[in-house]
PDB file of C-alpha atoms in Angstrom:
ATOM      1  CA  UNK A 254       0.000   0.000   0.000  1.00 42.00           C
ATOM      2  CA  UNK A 255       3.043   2.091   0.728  1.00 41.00           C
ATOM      3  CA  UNK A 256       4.586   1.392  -2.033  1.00 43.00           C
ATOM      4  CA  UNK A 257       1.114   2.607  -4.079  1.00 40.00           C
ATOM      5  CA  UNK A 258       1.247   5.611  -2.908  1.00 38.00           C
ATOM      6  CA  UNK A 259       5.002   6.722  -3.248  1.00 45.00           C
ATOM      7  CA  UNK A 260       5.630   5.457  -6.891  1.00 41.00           C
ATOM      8  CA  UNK A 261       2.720   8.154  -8.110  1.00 53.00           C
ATOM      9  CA  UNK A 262       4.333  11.207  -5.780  1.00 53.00           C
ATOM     10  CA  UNK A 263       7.947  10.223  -7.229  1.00 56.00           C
ATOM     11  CA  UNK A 264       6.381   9.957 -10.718  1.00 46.00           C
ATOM     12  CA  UNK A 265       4.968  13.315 -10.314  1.00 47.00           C
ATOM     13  CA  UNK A 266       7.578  14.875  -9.009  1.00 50.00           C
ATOM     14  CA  UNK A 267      10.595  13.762 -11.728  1.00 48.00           C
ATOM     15  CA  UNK A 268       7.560  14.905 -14.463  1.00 48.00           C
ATOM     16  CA  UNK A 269       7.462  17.901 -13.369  1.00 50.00           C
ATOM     17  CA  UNK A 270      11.415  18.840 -13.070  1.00 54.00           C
ATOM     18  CA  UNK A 271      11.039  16.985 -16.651  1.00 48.00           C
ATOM     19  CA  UNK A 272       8.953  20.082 -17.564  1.00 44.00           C
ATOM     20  CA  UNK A 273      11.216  22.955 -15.917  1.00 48.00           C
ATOM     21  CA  UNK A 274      14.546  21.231 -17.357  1.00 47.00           C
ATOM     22  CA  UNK A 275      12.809  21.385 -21.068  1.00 44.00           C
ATOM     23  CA  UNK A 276      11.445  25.132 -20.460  1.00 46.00           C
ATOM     24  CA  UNK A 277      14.570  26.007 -19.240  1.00 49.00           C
ATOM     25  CA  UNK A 278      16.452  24.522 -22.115  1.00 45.00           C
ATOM     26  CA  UNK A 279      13.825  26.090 -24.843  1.00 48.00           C
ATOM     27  CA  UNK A 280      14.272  29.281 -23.264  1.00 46.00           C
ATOM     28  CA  UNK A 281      18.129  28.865 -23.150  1.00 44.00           C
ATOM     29  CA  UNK A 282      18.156  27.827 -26.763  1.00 42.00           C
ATOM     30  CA  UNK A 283      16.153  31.345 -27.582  1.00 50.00           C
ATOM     31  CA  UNK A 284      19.035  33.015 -26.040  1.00 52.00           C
ATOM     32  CA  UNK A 285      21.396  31.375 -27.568  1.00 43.00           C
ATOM     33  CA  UNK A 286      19.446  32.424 -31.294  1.00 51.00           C
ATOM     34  CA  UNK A 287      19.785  35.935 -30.209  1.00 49.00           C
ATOM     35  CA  UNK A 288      23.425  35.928 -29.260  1.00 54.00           C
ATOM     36  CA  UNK A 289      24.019  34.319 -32.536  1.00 41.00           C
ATOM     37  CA  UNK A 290      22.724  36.599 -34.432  1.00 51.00           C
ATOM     38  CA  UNK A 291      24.029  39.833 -32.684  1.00 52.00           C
ATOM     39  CA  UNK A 292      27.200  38.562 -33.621  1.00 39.00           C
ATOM     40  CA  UNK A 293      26.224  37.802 -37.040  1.00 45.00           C
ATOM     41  CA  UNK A 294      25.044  40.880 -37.322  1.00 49.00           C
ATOM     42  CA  UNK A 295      27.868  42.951 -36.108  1.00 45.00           C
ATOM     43  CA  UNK A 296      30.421  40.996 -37.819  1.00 39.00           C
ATOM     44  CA  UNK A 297      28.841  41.002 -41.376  1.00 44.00           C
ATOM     45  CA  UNK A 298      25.612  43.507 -41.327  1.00 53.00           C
ATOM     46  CA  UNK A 299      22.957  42.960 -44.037  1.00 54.00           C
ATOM     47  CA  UNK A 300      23.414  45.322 -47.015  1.00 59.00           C
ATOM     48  CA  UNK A 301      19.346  44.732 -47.138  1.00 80.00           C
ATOM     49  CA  UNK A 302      19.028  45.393 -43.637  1.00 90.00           C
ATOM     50  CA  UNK A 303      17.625  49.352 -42.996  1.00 93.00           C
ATOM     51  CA  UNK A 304      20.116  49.130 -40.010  1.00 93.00           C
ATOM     52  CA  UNK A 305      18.012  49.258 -36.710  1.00 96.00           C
ATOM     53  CA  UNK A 306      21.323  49.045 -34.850  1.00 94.00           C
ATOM     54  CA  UNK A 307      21.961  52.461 -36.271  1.00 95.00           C
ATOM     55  CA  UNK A 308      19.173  54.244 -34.604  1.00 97.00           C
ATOM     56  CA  UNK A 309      19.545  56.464 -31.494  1.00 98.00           C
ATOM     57  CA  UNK A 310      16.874  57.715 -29.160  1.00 98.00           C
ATOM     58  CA  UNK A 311      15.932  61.551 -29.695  1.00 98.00           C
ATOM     59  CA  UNK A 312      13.139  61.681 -27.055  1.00 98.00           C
ATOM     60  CA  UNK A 313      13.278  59.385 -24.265  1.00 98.00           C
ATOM     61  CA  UNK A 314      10.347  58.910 -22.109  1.00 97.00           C
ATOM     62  CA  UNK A 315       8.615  61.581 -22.266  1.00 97.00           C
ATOM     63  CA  UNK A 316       4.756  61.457 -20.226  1.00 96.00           C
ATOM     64  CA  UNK A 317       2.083  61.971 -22.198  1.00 95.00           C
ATOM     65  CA  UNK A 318       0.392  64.946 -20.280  1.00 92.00           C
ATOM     66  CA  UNK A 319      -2.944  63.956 -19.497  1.00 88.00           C
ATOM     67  CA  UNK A 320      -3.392  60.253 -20.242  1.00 88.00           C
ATOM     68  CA  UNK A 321      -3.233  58.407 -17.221  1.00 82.00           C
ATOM     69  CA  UNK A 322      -5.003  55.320 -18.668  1.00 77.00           C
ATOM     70  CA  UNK A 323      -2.208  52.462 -20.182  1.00 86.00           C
ATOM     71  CA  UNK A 324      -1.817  53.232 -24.001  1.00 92.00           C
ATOM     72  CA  UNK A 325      -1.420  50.423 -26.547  1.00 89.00           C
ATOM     73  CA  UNK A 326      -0.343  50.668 -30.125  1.00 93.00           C
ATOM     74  CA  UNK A 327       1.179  53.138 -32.140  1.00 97.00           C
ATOM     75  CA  UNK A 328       0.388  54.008 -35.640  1.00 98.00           C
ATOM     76  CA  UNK A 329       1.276  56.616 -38.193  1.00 98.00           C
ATOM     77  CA  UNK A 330      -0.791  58.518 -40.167  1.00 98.00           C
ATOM     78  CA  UNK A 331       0.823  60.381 -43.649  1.00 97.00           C
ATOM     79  CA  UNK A 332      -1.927  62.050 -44.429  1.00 97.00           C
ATOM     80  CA  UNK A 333      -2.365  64.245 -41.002  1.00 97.00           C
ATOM     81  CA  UNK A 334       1.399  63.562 -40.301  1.00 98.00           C
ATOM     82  CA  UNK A 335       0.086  62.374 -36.682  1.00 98.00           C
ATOM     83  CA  UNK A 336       0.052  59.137 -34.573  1.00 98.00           C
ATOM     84  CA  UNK A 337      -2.846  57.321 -33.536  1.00 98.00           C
ATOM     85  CA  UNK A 338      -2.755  54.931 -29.938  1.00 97.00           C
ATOM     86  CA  UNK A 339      -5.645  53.524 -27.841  1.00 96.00           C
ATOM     87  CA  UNK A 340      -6.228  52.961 -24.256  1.00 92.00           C
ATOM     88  CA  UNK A 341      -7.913  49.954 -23.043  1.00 82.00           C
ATOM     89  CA  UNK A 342      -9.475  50.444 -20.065  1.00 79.00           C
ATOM     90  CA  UNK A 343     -11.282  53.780 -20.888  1.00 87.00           C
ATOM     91  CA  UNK A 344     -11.568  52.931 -24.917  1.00 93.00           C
ATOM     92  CA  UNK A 345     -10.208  55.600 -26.480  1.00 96.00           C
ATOM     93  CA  UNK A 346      -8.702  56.418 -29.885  1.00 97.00           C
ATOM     94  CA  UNK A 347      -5.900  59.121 -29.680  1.00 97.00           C
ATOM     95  CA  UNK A 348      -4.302  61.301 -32.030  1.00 98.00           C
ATOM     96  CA  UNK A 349      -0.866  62.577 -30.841  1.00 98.00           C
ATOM     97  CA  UNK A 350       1.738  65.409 -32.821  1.00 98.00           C
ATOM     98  CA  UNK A 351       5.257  63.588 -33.860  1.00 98.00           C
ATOM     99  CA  UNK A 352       6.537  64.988 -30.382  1.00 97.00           C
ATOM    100  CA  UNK A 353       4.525  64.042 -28.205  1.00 97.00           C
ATOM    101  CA  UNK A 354       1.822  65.798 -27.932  1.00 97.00           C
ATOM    102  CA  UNK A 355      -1.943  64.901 -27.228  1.00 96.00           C
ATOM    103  CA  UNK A 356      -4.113  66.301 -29.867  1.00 97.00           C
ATOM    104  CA  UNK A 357      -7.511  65.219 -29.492  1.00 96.00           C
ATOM    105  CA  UNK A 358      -9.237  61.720 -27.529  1.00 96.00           C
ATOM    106  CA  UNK A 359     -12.412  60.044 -29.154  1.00 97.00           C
ATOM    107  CA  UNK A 360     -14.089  57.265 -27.036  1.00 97.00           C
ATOM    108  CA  UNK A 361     -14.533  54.465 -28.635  1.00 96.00           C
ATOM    109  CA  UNK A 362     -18.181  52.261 -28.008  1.00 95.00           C
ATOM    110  CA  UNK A 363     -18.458  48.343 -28.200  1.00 94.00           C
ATOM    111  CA  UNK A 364     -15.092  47.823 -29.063  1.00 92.00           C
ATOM    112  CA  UNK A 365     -14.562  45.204 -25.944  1.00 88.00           C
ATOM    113  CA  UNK A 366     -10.592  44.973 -25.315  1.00 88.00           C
ATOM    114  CA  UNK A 367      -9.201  47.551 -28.039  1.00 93.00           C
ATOM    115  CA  UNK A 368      -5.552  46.688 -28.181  1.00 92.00           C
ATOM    116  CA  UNK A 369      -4.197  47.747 -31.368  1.00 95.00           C
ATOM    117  CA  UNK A 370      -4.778  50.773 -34.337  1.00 97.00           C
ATOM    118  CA  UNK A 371      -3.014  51.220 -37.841  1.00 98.00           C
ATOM    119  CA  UNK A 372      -3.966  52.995 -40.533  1.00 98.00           C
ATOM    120  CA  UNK A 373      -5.185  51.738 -43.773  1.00 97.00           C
ATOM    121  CA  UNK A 374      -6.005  54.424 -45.829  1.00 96.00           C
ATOM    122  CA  UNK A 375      -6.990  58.634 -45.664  1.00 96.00           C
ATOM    123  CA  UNK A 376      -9.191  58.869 -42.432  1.00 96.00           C
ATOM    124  CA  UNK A 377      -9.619  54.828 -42.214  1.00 97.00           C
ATOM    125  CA  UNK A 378      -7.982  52.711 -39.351  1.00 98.00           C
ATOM    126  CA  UNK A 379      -8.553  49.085 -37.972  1.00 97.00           C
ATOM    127  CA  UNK A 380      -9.063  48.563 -34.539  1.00 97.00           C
ATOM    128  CA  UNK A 381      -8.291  45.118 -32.871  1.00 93.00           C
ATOM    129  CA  UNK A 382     -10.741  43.675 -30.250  1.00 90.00           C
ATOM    130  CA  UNK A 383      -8.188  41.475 -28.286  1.00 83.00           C
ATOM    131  CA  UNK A 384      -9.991  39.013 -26.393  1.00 77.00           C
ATOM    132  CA  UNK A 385     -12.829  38.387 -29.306  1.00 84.00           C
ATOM    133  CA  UNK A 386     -10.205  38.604 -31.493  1.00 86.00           C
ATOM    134  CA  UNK A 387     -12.433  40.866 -33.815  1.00 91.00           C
ATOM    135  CA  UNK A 388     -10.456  43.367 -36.610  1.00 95.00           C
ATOM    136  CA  UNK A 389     -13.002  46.492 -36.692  1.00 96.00           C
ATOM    137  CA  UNK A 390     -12.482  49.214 -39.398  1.00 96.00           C
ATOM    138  CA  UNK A 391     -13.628  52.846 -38.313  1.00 96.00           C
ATOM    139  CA  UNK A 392     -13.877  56.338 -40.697  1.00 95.00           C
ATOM    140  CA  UNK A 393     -12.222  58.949 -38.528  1.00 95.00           C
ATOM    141  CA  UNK A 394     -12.615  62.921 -40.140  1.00 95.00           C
ATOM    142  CA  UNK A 395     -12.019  66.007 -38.339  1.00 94.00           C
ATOM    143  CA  UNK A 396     -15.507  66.440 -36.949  1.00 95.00           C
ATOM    144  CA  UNK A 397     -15.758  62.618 -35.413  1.00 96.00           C
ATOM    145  CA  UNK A 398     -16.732  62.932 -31.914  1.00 96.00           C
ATOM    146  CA  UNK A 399     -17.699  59.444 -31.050  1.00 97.00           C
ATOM    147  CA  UNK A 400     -16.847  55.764 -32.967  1.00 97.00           C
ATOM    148  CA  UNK A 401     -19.308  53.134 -32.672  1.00 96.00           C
ATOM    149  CA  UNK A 402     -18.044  49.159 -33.230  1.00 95.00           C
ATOM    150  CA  UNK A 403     -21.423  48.686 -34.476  1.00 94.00           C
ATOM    151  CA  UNK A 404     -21.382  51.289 -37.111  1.00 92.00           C
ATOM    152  CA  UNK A 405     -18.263  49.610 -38.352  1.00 93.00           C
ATOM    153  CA  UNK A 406     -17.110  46.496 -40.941  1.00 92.00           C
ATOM    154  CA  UNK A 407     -15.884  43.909 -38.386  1.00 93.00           C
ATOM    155  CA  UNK A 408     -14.074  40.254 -39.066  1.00 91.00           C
ATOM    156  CA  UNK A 409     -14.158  38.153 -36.190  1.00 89.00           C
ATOM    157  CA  UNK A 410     -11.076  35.375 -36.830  1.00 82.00           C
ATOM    158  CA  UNK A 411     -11.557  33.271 -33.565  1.00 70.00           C
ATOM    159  CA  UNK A 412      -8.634  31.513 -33.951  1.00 67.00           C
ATOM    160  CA  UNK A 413      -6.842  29.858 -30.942  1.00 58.00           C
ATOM    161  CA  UNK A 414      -8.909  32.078 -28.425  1.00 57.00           C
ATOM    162  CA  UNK A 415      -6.649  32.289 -25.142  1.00 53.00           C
ATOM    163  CA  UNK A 416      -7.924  35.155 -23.019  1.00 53.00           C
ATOM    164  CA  UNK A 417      -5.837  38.300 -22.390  1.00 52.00           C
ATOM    165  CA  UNK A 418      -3.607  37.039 -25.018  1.00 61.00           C
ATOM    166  CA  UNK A 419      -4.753  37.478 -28.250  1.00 69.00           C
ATOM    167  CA  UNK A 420      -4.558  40.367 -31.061  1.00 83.00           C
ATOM    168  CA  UNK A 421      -1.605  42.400 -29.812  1.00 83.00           C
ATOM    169  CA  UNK A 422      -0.300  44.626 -33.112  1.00 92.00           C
ATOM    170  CA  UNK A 423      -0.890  45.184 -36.574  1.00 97.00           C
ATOM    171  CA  UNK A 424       0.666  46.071 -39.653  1.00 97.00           C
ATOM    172  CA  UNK A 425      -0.765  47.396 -42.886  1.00 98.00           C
ATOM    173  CA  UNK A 426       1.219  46.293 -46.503  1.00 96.00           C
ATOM    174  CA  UNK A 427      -0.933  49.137 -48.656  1.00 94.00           C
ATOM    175  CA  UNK A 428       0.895  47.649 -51.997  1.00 93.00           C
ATOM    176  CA  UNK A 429       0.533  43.678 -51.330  1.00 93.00           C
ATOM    177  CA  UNK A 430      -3.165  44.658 -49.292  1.00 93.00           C
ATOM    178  CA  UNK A 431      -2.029  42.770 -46.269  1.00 94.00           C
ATOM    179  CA  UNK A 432      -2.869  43.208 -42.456  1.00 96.00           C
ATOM    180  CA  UNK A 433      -0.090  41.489 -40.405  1.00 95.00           C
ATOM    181  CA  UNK A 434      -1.430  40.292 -37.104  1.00 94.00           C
ATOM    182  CA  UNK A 435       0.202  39.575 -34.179  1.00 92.00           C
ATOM    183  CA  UNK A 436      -0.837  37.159 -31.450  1.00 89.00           C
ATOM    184  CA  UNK A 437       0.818  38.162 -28.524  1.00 83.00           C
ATOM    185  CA  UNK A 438       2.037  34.415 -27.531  1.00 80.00           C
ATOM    186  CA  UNK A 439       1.563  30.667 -26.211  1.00 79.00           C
ATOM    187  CA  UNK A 440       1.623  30.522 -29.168  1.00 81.00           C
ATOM    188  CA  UNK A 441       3.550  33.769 -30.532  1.00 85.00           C
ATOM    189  CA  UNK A 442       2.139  33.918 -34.417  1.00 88.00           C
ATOM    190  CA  UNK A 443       2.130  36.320 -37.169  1.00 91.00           C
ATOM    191  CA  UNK A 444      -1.244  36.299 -39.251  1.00 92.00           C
ATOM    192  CA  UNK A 445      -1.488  37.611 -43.036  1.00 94.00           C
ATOM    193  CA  UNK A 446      -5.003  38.530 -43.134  1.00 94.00           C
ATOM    194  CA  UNK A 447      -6.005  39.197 -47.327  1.00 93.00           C
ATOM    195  CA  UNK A 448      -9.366  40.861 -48.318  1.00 91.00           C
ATOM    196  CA  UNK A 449      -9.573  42.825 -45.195  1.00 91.00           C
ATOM    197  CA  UNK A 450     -10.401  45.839 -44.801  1.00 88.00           C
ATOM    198  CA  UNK A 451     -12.495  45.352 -48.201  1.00 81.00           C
ATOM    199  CA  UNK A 452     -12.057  48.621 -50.888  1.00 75.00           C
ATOM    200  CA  UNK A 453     -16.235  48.058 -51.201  1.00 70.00           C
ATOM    201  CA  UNK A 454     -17.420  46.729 -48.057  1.00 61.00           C
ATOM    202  CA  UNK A 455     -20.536  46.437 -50.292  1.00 67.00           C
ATOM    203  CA  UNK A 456     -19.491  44.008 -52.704  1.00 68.00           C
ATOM    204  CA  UNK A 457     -19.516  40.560 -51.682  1.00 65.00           C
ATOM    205  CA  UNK A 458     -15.432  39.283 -50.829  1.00 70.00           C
ATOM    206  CA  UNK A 459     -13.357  36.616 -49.763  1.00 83.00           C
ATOM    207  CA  UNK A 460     -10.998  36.890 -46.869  1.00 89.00           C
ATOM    208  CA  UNK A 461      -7.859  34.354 -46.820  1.00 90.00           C
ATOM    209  CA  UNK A 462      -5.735  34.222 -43.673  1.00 91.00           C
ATOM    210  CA  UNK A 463      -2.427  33.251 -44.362  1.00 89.00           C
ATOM    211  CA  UNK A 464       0.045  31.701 -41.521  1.00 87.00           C
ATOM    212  CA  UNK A 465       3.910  31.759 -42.216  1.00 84.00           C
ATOM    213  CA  UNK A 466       5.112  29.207 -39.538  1.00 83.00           C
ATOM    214  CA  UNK A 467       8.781  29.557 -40.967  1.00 82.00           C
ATOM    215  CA  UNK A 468       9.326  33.188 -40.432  1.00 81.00           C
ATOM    216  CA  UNK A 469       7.536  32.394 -36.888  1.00 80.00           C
ATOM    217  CA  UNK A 470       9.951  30.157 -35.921  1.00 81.00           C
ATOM    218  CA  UNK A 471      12.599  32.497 -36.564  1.00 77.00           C
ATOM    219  CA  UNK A 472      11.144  34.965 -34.026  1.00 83.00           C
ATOM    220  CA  UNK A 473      12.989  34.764 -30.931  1.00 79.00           C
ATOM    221  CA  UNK A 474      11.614  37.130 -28.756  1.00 89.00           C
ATOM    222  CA  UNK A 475       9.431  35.896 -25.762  1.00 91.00           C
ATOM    223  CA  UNK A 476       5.996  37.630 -26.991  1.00 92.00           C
ATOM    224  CA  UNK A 477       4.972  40.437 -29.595  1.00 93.00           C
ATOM    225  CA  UNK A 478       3.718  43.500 -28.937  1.00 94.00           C
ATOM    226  CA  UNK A 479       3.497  45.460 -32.103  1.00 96.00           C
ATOM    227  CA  UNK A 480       4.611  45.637 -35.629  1.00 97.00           C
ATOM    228  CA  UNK A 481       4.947  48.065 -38.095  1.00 98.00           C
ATOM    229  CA  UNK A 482       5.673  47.077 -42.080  1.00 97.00           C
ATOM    230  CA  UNK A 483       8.195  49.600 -43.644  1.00 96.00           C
ATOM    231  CA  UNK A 484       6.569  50.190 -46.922  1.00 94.00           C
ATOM    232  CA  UNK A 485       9.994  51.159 -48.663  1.00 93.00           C
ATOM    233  CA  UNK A 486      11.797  48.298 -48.091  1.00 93.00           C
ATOM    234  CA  UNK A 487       9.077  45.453 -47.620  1.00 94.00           C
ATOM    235  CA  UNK A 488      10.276  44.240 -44.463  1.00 95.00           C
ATOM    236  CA  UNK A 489       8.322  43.955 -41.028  1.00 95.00           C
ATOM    237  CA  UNK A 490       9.109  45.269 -37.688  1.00 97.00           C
ATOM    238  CA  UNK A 491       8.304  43.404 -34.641  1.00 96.00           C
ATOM    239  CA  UNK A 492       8.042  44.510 -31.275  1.00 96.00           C
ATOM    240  CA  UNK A 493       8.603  42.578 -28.422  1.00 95.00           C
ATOM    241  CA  UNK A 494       8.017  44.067 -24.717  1.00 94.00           C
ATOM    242  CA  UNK A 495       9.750  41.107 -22.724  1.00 94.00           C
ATOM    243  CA  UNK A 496      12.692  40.854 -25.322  1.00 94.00           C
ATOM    244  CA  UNK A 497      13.011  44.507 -25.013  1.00 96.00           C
ATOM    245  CA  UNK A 498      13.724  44.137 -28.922  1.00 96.00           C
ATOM    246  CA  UNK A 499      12.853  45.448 -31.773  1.00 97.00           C
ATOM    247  CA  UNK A 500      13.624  43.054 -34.941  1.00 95.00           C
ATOM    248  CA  UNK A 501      13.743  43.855 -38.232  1.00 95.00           C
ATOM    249  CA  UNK A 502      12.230  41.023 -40.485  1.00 93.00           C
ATOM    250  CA  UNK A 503      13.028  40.895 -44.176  1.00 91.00           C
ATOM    251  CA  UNK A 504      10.514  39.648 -46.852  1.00 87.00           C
ATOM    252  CA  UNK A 505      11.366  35.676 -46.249  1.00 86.00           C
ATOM    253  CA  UNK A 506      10.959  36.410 -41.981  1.00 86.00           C
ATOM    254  CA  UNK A 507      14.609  36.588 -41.700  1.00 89.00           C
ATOM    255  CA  UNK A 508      16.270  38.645 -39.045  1.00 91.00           C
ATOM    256  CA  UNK A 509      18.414  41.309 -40.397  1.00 92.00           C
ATOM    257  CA  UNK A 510      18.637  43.769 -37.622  1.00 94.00           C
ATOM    258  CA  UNK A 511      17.327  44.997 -34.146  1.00 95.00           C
ATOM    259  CA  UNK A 512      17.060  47.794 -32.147  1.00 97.00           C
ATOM    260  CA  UNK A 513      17.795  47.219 -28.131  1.00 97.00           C
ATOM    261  CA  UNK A 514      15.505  48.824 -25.858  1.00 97.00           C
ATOM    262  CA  UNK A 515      17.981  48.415 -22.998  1.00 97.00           C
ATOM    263  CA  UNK A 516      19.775  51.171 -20.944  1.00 97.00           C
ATOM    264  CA  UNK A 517      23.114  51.660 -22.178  1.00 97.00           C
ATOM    265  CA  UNK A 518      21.864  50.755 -25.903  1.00 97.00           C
ATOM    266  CA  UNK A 519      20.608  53.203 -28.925  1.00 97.00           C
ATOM    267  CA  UNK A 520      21.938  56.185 -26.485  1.00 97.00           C
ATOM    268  CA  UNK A 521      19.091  55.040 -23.688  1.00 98.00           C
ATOM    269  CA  UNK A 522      19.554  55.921 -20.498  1.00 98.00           C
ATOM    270  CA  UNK A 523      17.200  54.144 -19.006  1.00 97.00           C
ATOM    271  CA  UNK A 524      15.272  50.924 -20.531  1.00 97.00           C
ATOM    272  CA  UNK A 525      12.289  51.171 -21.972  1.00 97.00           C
ATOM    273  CA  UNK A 526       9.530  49.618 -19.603  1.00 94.00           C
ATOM    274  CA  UNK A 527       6.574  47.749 -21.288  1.00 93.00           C
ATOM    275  CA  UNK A 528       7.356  48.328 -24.474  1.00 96.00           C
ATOM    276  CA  UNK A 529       4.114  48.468 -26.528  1.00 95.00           C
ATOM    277  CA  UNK A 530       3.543  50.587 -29.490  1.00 96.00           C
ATOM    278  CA  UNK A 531       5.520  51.102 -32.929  1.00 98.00           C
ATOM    279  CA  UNK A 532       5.198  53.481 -36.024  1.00 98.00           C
ATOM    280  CA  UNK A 533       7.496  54.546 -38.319  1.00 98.00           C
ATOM    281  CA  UNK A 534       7.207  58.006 -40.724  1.00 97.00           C
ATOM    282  CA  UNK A 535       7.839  58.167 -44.326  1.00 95.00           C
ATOM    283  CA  UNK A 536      11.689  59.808 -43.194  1.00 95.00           C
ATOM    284  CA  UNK A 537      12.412  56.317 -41.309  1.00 96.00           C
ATOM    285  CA  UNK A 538      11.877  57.903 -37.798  1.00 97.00           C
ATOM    286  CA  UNK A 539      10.351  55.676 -35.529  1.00 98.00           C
ATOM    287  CA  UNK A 540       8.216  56.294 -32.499  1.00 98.00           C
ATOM    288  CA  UNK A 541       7.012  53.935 -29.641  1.00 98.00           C
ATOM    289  CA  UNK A 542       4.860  53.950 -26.695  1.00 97.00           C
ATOM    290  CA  UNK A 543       5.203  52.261 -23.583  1.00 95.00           C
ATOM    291  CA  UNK A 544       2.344  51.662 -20.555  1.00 89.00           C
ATOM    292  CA  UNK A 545       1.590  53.376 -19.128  1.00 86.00           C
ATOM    293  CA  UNK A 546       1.794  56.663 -20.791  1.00 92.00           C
ATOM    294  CA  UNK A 547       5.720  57.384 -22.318  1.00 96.00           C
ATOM    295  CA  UNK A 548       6.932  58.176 -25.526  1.00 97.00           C
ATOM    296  CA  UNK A 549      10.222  57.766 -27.329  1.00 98.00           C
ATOM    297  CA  UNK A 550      11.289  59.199 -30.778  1.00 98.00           C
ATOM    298  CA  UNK A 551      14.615  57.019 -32.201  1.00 98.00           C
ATOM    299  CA  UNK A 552      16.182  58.225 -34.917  1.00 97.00           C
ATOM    300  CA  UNK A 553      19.072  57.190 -37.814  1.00 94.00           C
ATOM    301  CA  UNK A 554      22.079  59.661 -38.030  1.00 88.00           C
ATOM    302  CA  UNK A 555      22.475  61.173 -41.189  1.00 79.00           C
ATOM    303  CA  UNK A 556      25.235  60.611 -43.118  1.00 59.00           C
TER     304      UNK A 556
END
């Protein structure tokens, strides 16, 4: 009877150091990927590569003077040469100057967990619903006061539904009419979502969803947080809060270059906590938000 009882606890207990030895190693191995290719990178850089390692910071966390609520997402838009974030908990689309600066707040209705906003087109932007994992695209014009998820075209993907971590950035390709979207993690994926947002909404269309599990399997970074797609080269950015990392993906998903978002890196002085929006300008200059309420400008040196 003795015996009954023990084998089970010992069983259970070399299972479970089973698991922490194989986490452990998987996590080690990730490390070891990144160390790799910082030294590939700094010994021979990419002549493709737009050089992320060349950046420095311009502003460094700077408050965002009256927010208080945690900010997610980061998106530029050409047109009004402005940035666009939201805020979760009070739902709120936010249009902030290049420097900082809060411009005007629009509350957003019905939108559930709004996580993530990029812009698709003049005074168009998709909103993510994170938990229902629903892509909602809103009209925004100077005189919008108020956005309503119900007045909006919506596609709900539903695909691997795992709570609070779902839809976590996106990323508009306005020449290939792709929306990159990232699932956060467990598991950390990078969706290619065709035929959304429609040019017609009322013409009947097909939506594809396209998964690229070798570029994903490249990514190693603990969770994503953001992207942005650089329209003049064709690659992807991805941002990844618990990396601290910003990687620079090339049309195949490989890693050409990254951008640290550690003190003592890019001319930081302190790191960059919670990491959680990107957007990049038409002149390269790239901006990011962190929770709850900071904002960084990083710039390349001229030559």
């Amino acid at each position: 009877m003795r015996r009954y009882i023990r084998l089970p606890l010992i069983f259970l207990v070399v299972s479970l150091l089973a698991v922490l030895v194989l986490a452990a190693a998987g996590q080690h191995y990730r490390l070891f990927e990144r160390g790799w290719f910082n030294f590939k990178t700094w010994w021979q850089p990419s002549e493709l590569s737009i050089g992320l390692d060349q950046y420095r910071v311009a502003i460094e966390a700077q408050p965002l003077e009256g927010l208080n609520d945690d900010i997610s997402a980061l998106t530029f838009d050409p047109d009004r040469n402005s940035l666009f974030t939201v805020t979760n908990q009070r739902s709120e689309l936010i249009e902030l100057t290049l420097d900082g600066r809060v411009l005007r707040r629009i509350p957003l209705t019905g939108f559930g967990d709004p996580e993530a906003v990029e812009y698709v087109g003049p005074g168009s932007y998709v909103i993510t619903d994170e938990r229902e994992q629903r892509l909602i695209r809103v009209q925004l014009n100077d005189n919008t006061l108020l956005l309503d998820a119900k007045d909006a075209e919506q596609l709900t993907l539903g695909i691997g539904l795992n709570g609070n971590k779902g839809f976590e950035g996106l990323a508009y390709d306005s020449v290939g009419k792709r929306l990159f979207v990232a699932k956060e993690r467990d598991p950390m994926l990078i969706y290619e979502v065709h035929g959304f947002p429609h040019e017609n909404p009322e013409q009947p269309y097909a939506v594809h969803v396209v998964q690229d599990q070798k570029r994903d399997s490249r990514l190693f970074v603990r969770d994503l947080s953001s992207l942005q797609f650089d329209e003049r080269s064709g690659h992807l950015l991805a941002l990844s809060d618990e990396s601290q990392l910003v990687l620079e993906l090339d049309v195949k998903g490989k890693p050409l270059s990254s951008l640290s978002l550690r003190k003592g890196f890019q001319g930081l002085k302190q790191s960059v906590p919670q990491a959680e929006g990107i957007a990049m300008d038409d002149a390269g200059t790239i901006y990011l938000v962190s929770e709850p309420n900071l904002f960084y400008v990083f710039k390349k040196p001229t030559e």
